[in-house]
Amino acid sequence: MTLDLYDEVTVSIQELVEGLSKRCNAEQCDQADFAGCVLRMAGHDFMDFDRVTGIGGADACTDMGDPDNAGLPECLYKGEFDGEVSLNDAYQLFCDRVSLADFLIIAA
């Protein structure tokens, strides 16, 4: 991956976040909620590494049926905030050049 491509991915994520409401109070904070979900996804992805088997880690494979991952599908692909935005919206611009695993790490 080139630095220019890395920067393109970063800018696309920033634009996605900046397109959300900037209002932040006790009931709503779209930008922080979305950023937190993306960071949580990256953490859940790499924390499943098993040292004994060598399986897991930052591989973009996360069991969305696991209760610990509740809420992740909305920001990742279903669309959060009434279906308005998902990380998949940005990934579609890069899916032929960046692996999903790398994209999730950059996004976080």
Tab-separated table of N, CA and C in Angstrom:
chain	number	residue	atom	x	y	z
A	1	MET	N	0.848	-1.177	0.000
A	1	MET	CA	0.000	0.000	0.000
A	1	MET	C	0.897	1.245	0.000
A	2	THR	N	0.533	2.192	-0.806
A	2	THR	CA	1.299	3.428	-0.865
A	2	THR	C	0.786	4.403	0.203
A	3	LEU	N	1.608	5.378	0.507
A	3	LEU	CA	1.179	6.419	1.448
A	3	LEU	C	0.008	7.217	0.884
A	4	ASP	N	0.008	7.423	-0.421
A	4	ASP	CA	-1.102	8.159	-1.038
A	4	ASP	C	-2.419	7.415	-0.880
A	5	LEU	N	-2.386	6.088	-1.065
A	5	LEU	CA	-3.606	5.300	-0.896
A	5	LEU	C	-4.055	5.318	0.562
A	6	TYR	N	-3.117	5.188	1.472
A	6	TYR	CA	-3.432	5.273	2.906
A	6	TYR	C	-4.111	6.614	3.211
A	7	ASP	N	-3.566	7.684	2.671
A	7	ASP	CA	-4.149	9.014	2.880
A	7	ASP	C	-5.549	9.117	2.277
A	8	GLU	N	-5.759	8.511	1.107
A	8	GLU	CA	-7.093	8.515	0.481
A	8	GLU	C	-8.119	7.837	1.383
A	9	VAL	N	-7.740	6.705	1.946
A	9	VAL	CA	-8.637	5.986	2.852
A	9	VAL	C	-8.943	6.853	4.072
A	10	THR	N	-7.917	7.450	4.638
A	10	THR	CA	-8.091	8.301	5.819
A	10	THR	C	-9.045	9.454	5.530
A	11	VAL	N	-8.857	10.102	4.408
A	11	VAL	CA	-9.717	11.227	4.037
A	11	VAL	C	-11.160	10.762	3.849
A	12	SER	N	-11.358	9.589	3.252
A	12	SER	CA	-12.724	9.104	3.039
A	12	SER	C	-13.430	8.848	4.369
A	13	ILE	N	-12.709	8.352	5.346
A	13	ILE	CA	-13.295	8.113	6.670
A	13	ILE	C	-13.602	9.444	7.345
A	14	GLN	N	-12.680	10.374	7.253
A	14	GLN	CA	-12.904	11.708	7.842
A	14	GLN	C	-14.135	12.364	7.231
A	15	GLU	N	-14.293	12.256	5.932
A	15	GLU	CA	-15.453	12.849	5.261
A	15	GLU	C	-16.752	12.186	5.710
A	16	LEU	N	-16.710	10.883	5.908
A	16	LEU	CA	-17.880	10.152	6.384
A	16	LEU	C	-18.295	10.660	7.766
A	17	VAL	N	-17.326	10.789	8.646
A	17	VAL	CA	-17.599	11.262	10.013
A	17	VAL	C	-18.055	12.715	9.995
A	18	GLU	N	-17.388	13.537	9.213
A	18	GLU	CA	-17.740	14.959	9.169
A	18	GLU	C	-19.116	15.194	8.555
A	19	GLY	N	-19.621	14.221	7.802
A	19	GLY	CA	-20.947	14.336	7.221
A	19	GLY	C	-22.060	14.074	8.228
A	20	LEU	N	-21.696	13.564	9.390
A	20	LEU	CA	-22.681	13.300	10.442
A	20	LEU	C	-22.929	14.567	11.261
A	21	SER	N	-24.021	14.567	11.962
A	21	SER	CA	-24.366	15.706	12.813
A	21	SER	C	-23.251	15.989	13.817
A	22	LYS	N	-22.946	17.245	13.988
A	22	LYS	CA	-21.928	17.656	14.949
A	22	LYS	C	-22.521	17.861	16.337
A	23	ARG	N	-23.842	17.795	16.420
A	23	ARG	CA	-24.515	17.987	17.708
A	23	ARG	C	-24.118	16.852	18.652
A	24	CYS	N	-23.753	17.212	19.855
A	24	CYS	CA	-23.345	16.215	20.829
A	24	CYS	C	-23.864	16.625	22.202
A	25	ASN	N	-24.766	15.802	22.725
A	25	ASN	CA	-25.302	16.042	24.056
A	25	ASN	C	-25.582	14.689	24.709
A	26	ALA	N	-26.308	14.679	25.803
A	26	ALA	CA	-26.557	13.436	26.542
A	26	ALA	C	-27.379	12.434	25.740
A	27	GLU	N	-28.173	12.885	24.788
A	27	GLU	CA	-29.012	11.980	24.003
A	27	GLU	C	-28.419	11.577	22.659
A	28	GLN	N	-27.584	12.423	22.084
A	28	GLN	CA	-27.114	12.180	20.722
A	28	GLN	C	-25.710	12.717	20.533
A	29	CYS	N	-24.888	11.909	19.889
A	29	CYS	CA	-23.536	12.344	19.536
A	29	CYS	C	-23.071	11.460	18.372
A	30	ASP	N	-23.644	11.715	17.200
A	30	ASP	CA	-23.450	10.845	16.041
A	30	ASP	C	-21.983	10.609	15.694
A	31	GLN	N	-21.184	11.663	15.640
A	31	GLN	CA	-19.792	11.493	15.246
A	31	GLN	C	-19.042	10.598	16.225
A	32	ALA	N	-19.228	10.825	17.507
A	32	ALA	CA	-18.545	10.007	18.516
A	32	ALA	C	-19.078	8.577	18.511
A	33	ASP	N	-20.391	8.419	18.342
A	33	ASP	CA	-20.976	7.079	18.312
A	33	ASP	C	-20.422	6.272	17.137
A	34	PHE	N	-20.349	6.891	15.971
A	34	PHE	CA	-19.847	6.195	14.782
A	34	PHE	C	-18.363	5.865	14.950
A	35	ALA	N	-17.570	6.834	15.377
A	35	ALA	CA	-16.130	6.606	15.565
A	35	ALA	C	-15.897	5.516	16.613
A	36	GLY	N	-16.686	5.522	17.667
A	36	GLY	CA	-16.555	4.499	18.693
A	36	GLY	C	-16.874	3.118	18.163
A	37	CYS	N	-17.868	3.019	17.316
A	37	CYS	CA	-18.238	1.728	16.723
A	37	CYS	C	-17.119	1.203	15.832
A	38	VAL	N	-16.538	2.065	15.026
A	38	VAL	CA	-15.444	1.649	14.133
A	38	VAL	C	-14.246	1.183	14.955
A	39	LEU	N	-13.900	1.921	15.988
A	39	LEU	CA	-12.790	1.545	16.856
A	39	LEU	C	-13.086	0.225	17.568
A	40	ARG	N	-14.319	0.065	18.029
A	40	ARG	CA	-14.729	-1.171	18.696
A	40	ARG	C	-14.621	-2.364	17.747
A	41	MET	N	-15.007	-2.177	16.493
A	41	MET	CA	-14.908	-3.256	15.513
A	41	MET	C	-13.456	-3.690	15.333
A	42	ALA	N	-12.571	-2.745	15.188
A	42	ALA	CA	-11.156	-3.082	15.007
A	42	ALA	C	-10.628	-3.822	16.236
A	43	GLY	N	-11.018	-3.369	17.412
A	43	GLY	CA	-10.589	-4.041	18.639
A	43	GLY	C	-11.118	-5.452	18.741
A	44	HIS	N	-12.398	-5.642	18.471
A	44	HIS	CA	-12.986	-6.985	18.539
A	44	HIS	C	-12.349	-7.899	17.497
A	45	ASP	N	-11.965	-7.338	16.367
A	45	ASP	CA	-11.344	-8.135	15.313
A	45	ASP	C	-9.975	-8.647	15.751
A	46	PHE	N	-9.116	-7.782	16.259
A	46	PHE	CA	-7.767	-8.254	16.584
A	46	PHE	C	-7.684	-8.970	17.926
A	47	MET	N	-8.661	-8.789	18.795
A	47	MET	CA	-8.602	-9.433	20.109
A	47	MET	C	-8.971	-10.913	20.071
A	48	ASP	N	-9.432	-11.424	18.945
A	48	ASP	CA	-9.793	-12.838	18.902
A	48	ASP	C	-8.616	-13.739	18.512
A	49	PHE	N	-7.411	-13.179	18.489
A	49	PHE	CA	-6.231	-13.968	18.131
A	49	PHE	C	-5.983	-15.052	19.182
A	50	ASP	N	-5.752	-16.270	18.734
A	50	ASP	CA	-5.469	-17.407	19.607
A	50	ASP	C	-4.004	-17.788	19.418
A	51	ARG	N	-3.183	-17.568	20.435
A	51	ARG	CA	-1.744	-17.860	20.336
A	51	ARG	C	-1.455	-19.337	20.095
A	52	VAL	N	-2.297	-20.202	20.617
A	52	VAL	CA	-2.069	-21.638	20.465
A	52	VAL	C	-2.274	-22.072	19.020
A	53	THR	N	-3.369	-21.654	18.422
A	53	THR	CA	-3.673	-22.093	17.052
A	53	THR	C	-3.141	-21.142	15.988
A	54	GLY	N	-2.855	-19.902	16.386
A	54	GLY	CA	-2.416	-18.902	15.412
A	54	GLY	C	-3.564	-18.370	14.566
A	55	ILE	N	-4.791	-18.677	14.961
A	55	ILE	CA	-5.972	-18.260	14.214
A	55	ILE	C	-6.551	-16.987	14.815
A	56	GLY	N	-7.086	-16.158	13.939
A	56	GLY	CA	-7.734	-14.921	14.386
A	56	GLY	C	-6.814	-13.733	14.218
A	57	GLY	N	-7.111	-12.713	14.952
A	57	GLY	CA	-6.336	-11.489	14.843
A	57	GLY	C	-6.991	-10.525	13.875
A	58	ALA	N	-6.257	-9.544	13.425
A	58	ALA	CA	-6.794	-8.504	12.534
A	58	ALA	C	-6.986	-9.083	11.135
A	59	ASP	N	-8.083	-9.836	10.974
A	59	ASP	CA	-8.345	-10.510	9.709
A	59	ASP	C	-9.711	-10.152	9.117
A	60	ALA	N	-10.407	-9.228	9.745
A	60	ALA	CA	-11.735	-8.766	9.307
A	60	ALA	C	-12.799	-9.856	9.418
A	61	CYS	N	-12.525	-10.872	10.224
A	61	CYS	CA	-13.517	-11.931	10.457
A	61	CYS	C	-14.037	-11.800	11.882
A	62	THR	N	-15.245	-11.365	12.012
A	62	THR	CA	-15.854	-11.159	13.316
A	62	THR	C	-17.253	-11.756	13.292
A	63	ASP	N	-17.570	-12.514	14.305
A	63	ASP	CA	-18.878	-13.161	14.407
A	63	ASP	C	-19.915	-12.131	14.842
A	64	MET	N	-20.723	-11.684	13.895
A	64	MET	CA	-21.739	-10.682	14.217
A	64	MET	C	-22.881	-11.268	15.041
A	65	GLY	N	-22.934	-12.589	15.157
A	65	GLY	CA	-23.943	-13.220	15.993
A	65	GLY	C	-23.560	-13.267	17.464
A	66	ASP	N	-22.299	-12.984	17.761
A	66	ASP	CA	-21.830	-12.971	19.147
A	66	ASP	C	-22.410	-11.749	19.851
A	67	PRO	N	-23.018	-11.939	21.018
A	67	PRO	CA	-23.622	-10.805	21.744
A	67	PRO	C	-22.636	-9.662	22.027
A	68	ASP	N	-21.345	-9.979	22.154
A	68	ASP	CA	-20.348	-8.919	22.386
A	68	ASP	C	-20.236	-7.957	21.204
A	69	ASN	N	-20.715	-8.396	20.038
A	69	ASN	CA	-20.612	-7.576	18.832
A	69	ASN	C	-21.918	-6.869	18.482
A	70	ALA	N	-22.860	-6.883	19.407
A	70	ALA	CA	-24.145	-6.211	19.177
A	70	ALA	C	-23.915	-4.746	18.837
A	71	GLY	N	-24.608	-4.277	17.829
A	71	GLY	CA	-24.504	-2.879	17.413
A	71	GLY	C	-23.477	-2.621	16.329
A	72	LEU	N	-22.556	-3.543	16.115
A	72	LEU	CA	-21.533	-3.328	15.091
A	72	LEU	C	-22.090	-3.348	13.669
A	73	PRO	N	-23.018	-4.246	13.339
A	73	PRO	CA	-23.515	-4.264	11.956
A	73	PRO	C	-24.076	-2.925	11.484
A	74	GLU	N	-24.682	-2.169	12.380
A	74	GLU	CA	-25.278	-0.895	11.974
A	74	GLU	C	-24.235	0.083	11.441
A	75	CYS	N	-23.133	0.246	12.113
A	75	CYS	CA	-22.135	1.206	11.622
A	75	CYS	C	-21.282	0.615	10.511
A	76	LEU	N	-21.209	-0.715	10.439
A	76	LEU	CA	-20.358	-1.341	9.436
A	76	LEU	C	-21.011	-1.473	8.075
A	77	TYR	N	-22.266	-1.955	8.050
A	77	TYR	CA	-22.860	-2.181	6.728
A	77	TYR	C	-24.366	-1.953	6.642
A	78	LYS	N	-25.072	-2.013	7.739
A	78	LYS	CA	-26.525	-1.834	7.663
A	78	LYS	C	-26.909	-0.367	7.524
A	79	GLY	N	-26.116	0.487	8.106
A	79	GLY	CA	-26.408	1.915	8.088
A	79	GLY	C	-26.885	2.390	9.443
A	80	GLU	N	-26.155	3.311	9.978
A	80	GLU	CA	-26.482	3.857	11.292
A	80	GLU	C	-27.186	5.195	11.103
A	81	PHE	N	-27.873	5.649	12.132
A	81	PHE	CA	-28.569	6.930	12.101
A	81	PHE	C	-29.595	6.932	10.961
A	82	ASP	N	-30.562	6.026	11.079
A	82	ASP	CA	-31.631	5.860	10.086
A	82	ASP	C	-31.089	5.429	8.722
A	83	GLY	N	-30.058	4.596	8.724
A	83	GLY	CA	-29.507	4.065	7.486
A	83	GLY	C	-28.689	5.060	6.692
A	84	GLU	N	-28.365	6.146	7.323
A	84	GLU	CA	-27.711	7.268	6.663
A	84	GLU	C	-26.248	6.996	6.289
A	85	VAL	N	-25.530	6.228	7.113
A	85	VAL	CA	-24.098	6.069	6.875
A	85	VAL	C	-23.623	4.715	7.413
A	86	SER	N	-22.678	4.127	6.681
A	86	SER	CA	-22.012	2.915	7.160
A	86	SER	C	-20.567	2.947	6.677
A	87	LEU	N	-19.719	2.219	7.367
A	87	LEU	CA	-18.317	2.146	6.969
A	87	LEU	C	-18.186	1.525	5.580
A	88	ASN	N	-19.117	0.663	5.235
A	88	ASN	CA	-19.114	0.038	3.914
A	88	ASN	C	-19.216	1.088	2.801
A	89	ASP	N	-19.884	2.201	3.073
A	89	ASP	CA	-19.981	3.268	2.074
A	89	ASP	C	-18.589	3.734	1.643
A	90	ALA	N	-17.703	3.885	2.604
A	90	ALA	CA	-16.337	4.313	2.284
A	90	ALA	C	-15.520	3.166	1.704
A	91	TYR	N	-15.708	1.955	2.230
A	91	TYR	CA	-14.920	0.816	1.756
A	91	TYR	C	-15.153	0.521	0.284
A	92	GLN	N	-16.343	0.752	-0.212
A	92	GLN	CA	-16.647	0.466	-1.617
A	92	GLN	C	-15.715	1.216	-2.566
A	93	LEU	N	-15.187	2.335	-2.129
A	93	LEU	CA	-14.259	3.114	-2.961
A	93	LEU	C	-12.880	2.466	-3.059
A	94	PHE	N	-12.587	1.530	-2.155
A	94	PHE	CA	-11.232	0.974	-2.060
A	94	PHE	C	-11.174	-0.542	-2.080
A	95	CYS	N	-12.322	-1.209	-2.158
A	95	CYS	CA	-12.351	-2.663	-1.984
A	95	CYS	C	-11.524	-3.425	-3.015
A	96	ASP	N	-11.221	-2.818	-4.133
A	96	ASP	CA	-10.393	-3.492	-5.139
A	96	ASP	C	-8.900	-3.208	-4.952
A	97	ARG	N	-8.578	-2.367	-3.934
A	97	ARG	CA	-7.170	-2.010	-3.722
A	97	ARG	C	-6.684	-2.222	-2.293
A	98	VAL	N	-7.629	-2.367	-1.341
A	98	VAL	CA	-7.267	-2.480	0.066
A	98	VAL	C	-8.080	-3.630	0.675
A	99	SER	N	-7.403	-4.499	1.406
A	99	SER	CA	-8.142	-5.591	2.056
A	99	SER	C	-9.050	-5.001	3.138
A	100	LEU	N	-10.111	-5.727	3.441
A	100	LEU	CA	-11.031	-5.253	4.476
A	100	LEU	C	-10.303	-5.176	5.834
A	101	ALA	N	-9.441	-6.127	6.104
A	101	ALA	CA	-8.683	-6.107	7.363
A	101	ALA	C	-7.851	-4.820	7.474
A	102	ASP	N	-7.135	-4.488	6.422
A	102	ASP	CA	-6.327	-3.260	6.442
A	102	ASP	C	-7.219	-2.027	6.533
A	103	PHE	N	-8.318	-2.043	5.813
A	103	PHE	CA	-9.227	-0.899	5.833
A	103	PHE	C	-9.765	-0.643	7.235
A	104	LEU	N	-10.142	-1.703	7.934
A	104	LEU	CA	-10.669	-1.536	9.291
A	104	LEU	C	-9.623	-0.939	10.239
A	105	ILE	N	-8.387	-1.363	10.088
A	105	ILE	CA	-7.320	-0.814	10.941
A	105	ILE	C	-7.085	0.652	10.627
A	106	ILE	N	-7.042	0.995	9.364
A	106	ILE	CA	-6.846	2.396	8.979
A	106	ILE	C	-8.023	3.247	9.474
A	107	ALA	N	-9.228	2.731	9.296
A	107	ALA	CA	-10.422	3.481	9.717
A	107	ALA	C	-10.417	3.745	11.212
A	108	ALA	N	-9.986	2.747	11.975
A	108	ALA	CA	-9.958	2.922	13.438
A	108	ALA	C	-8.895	3.927	13.837
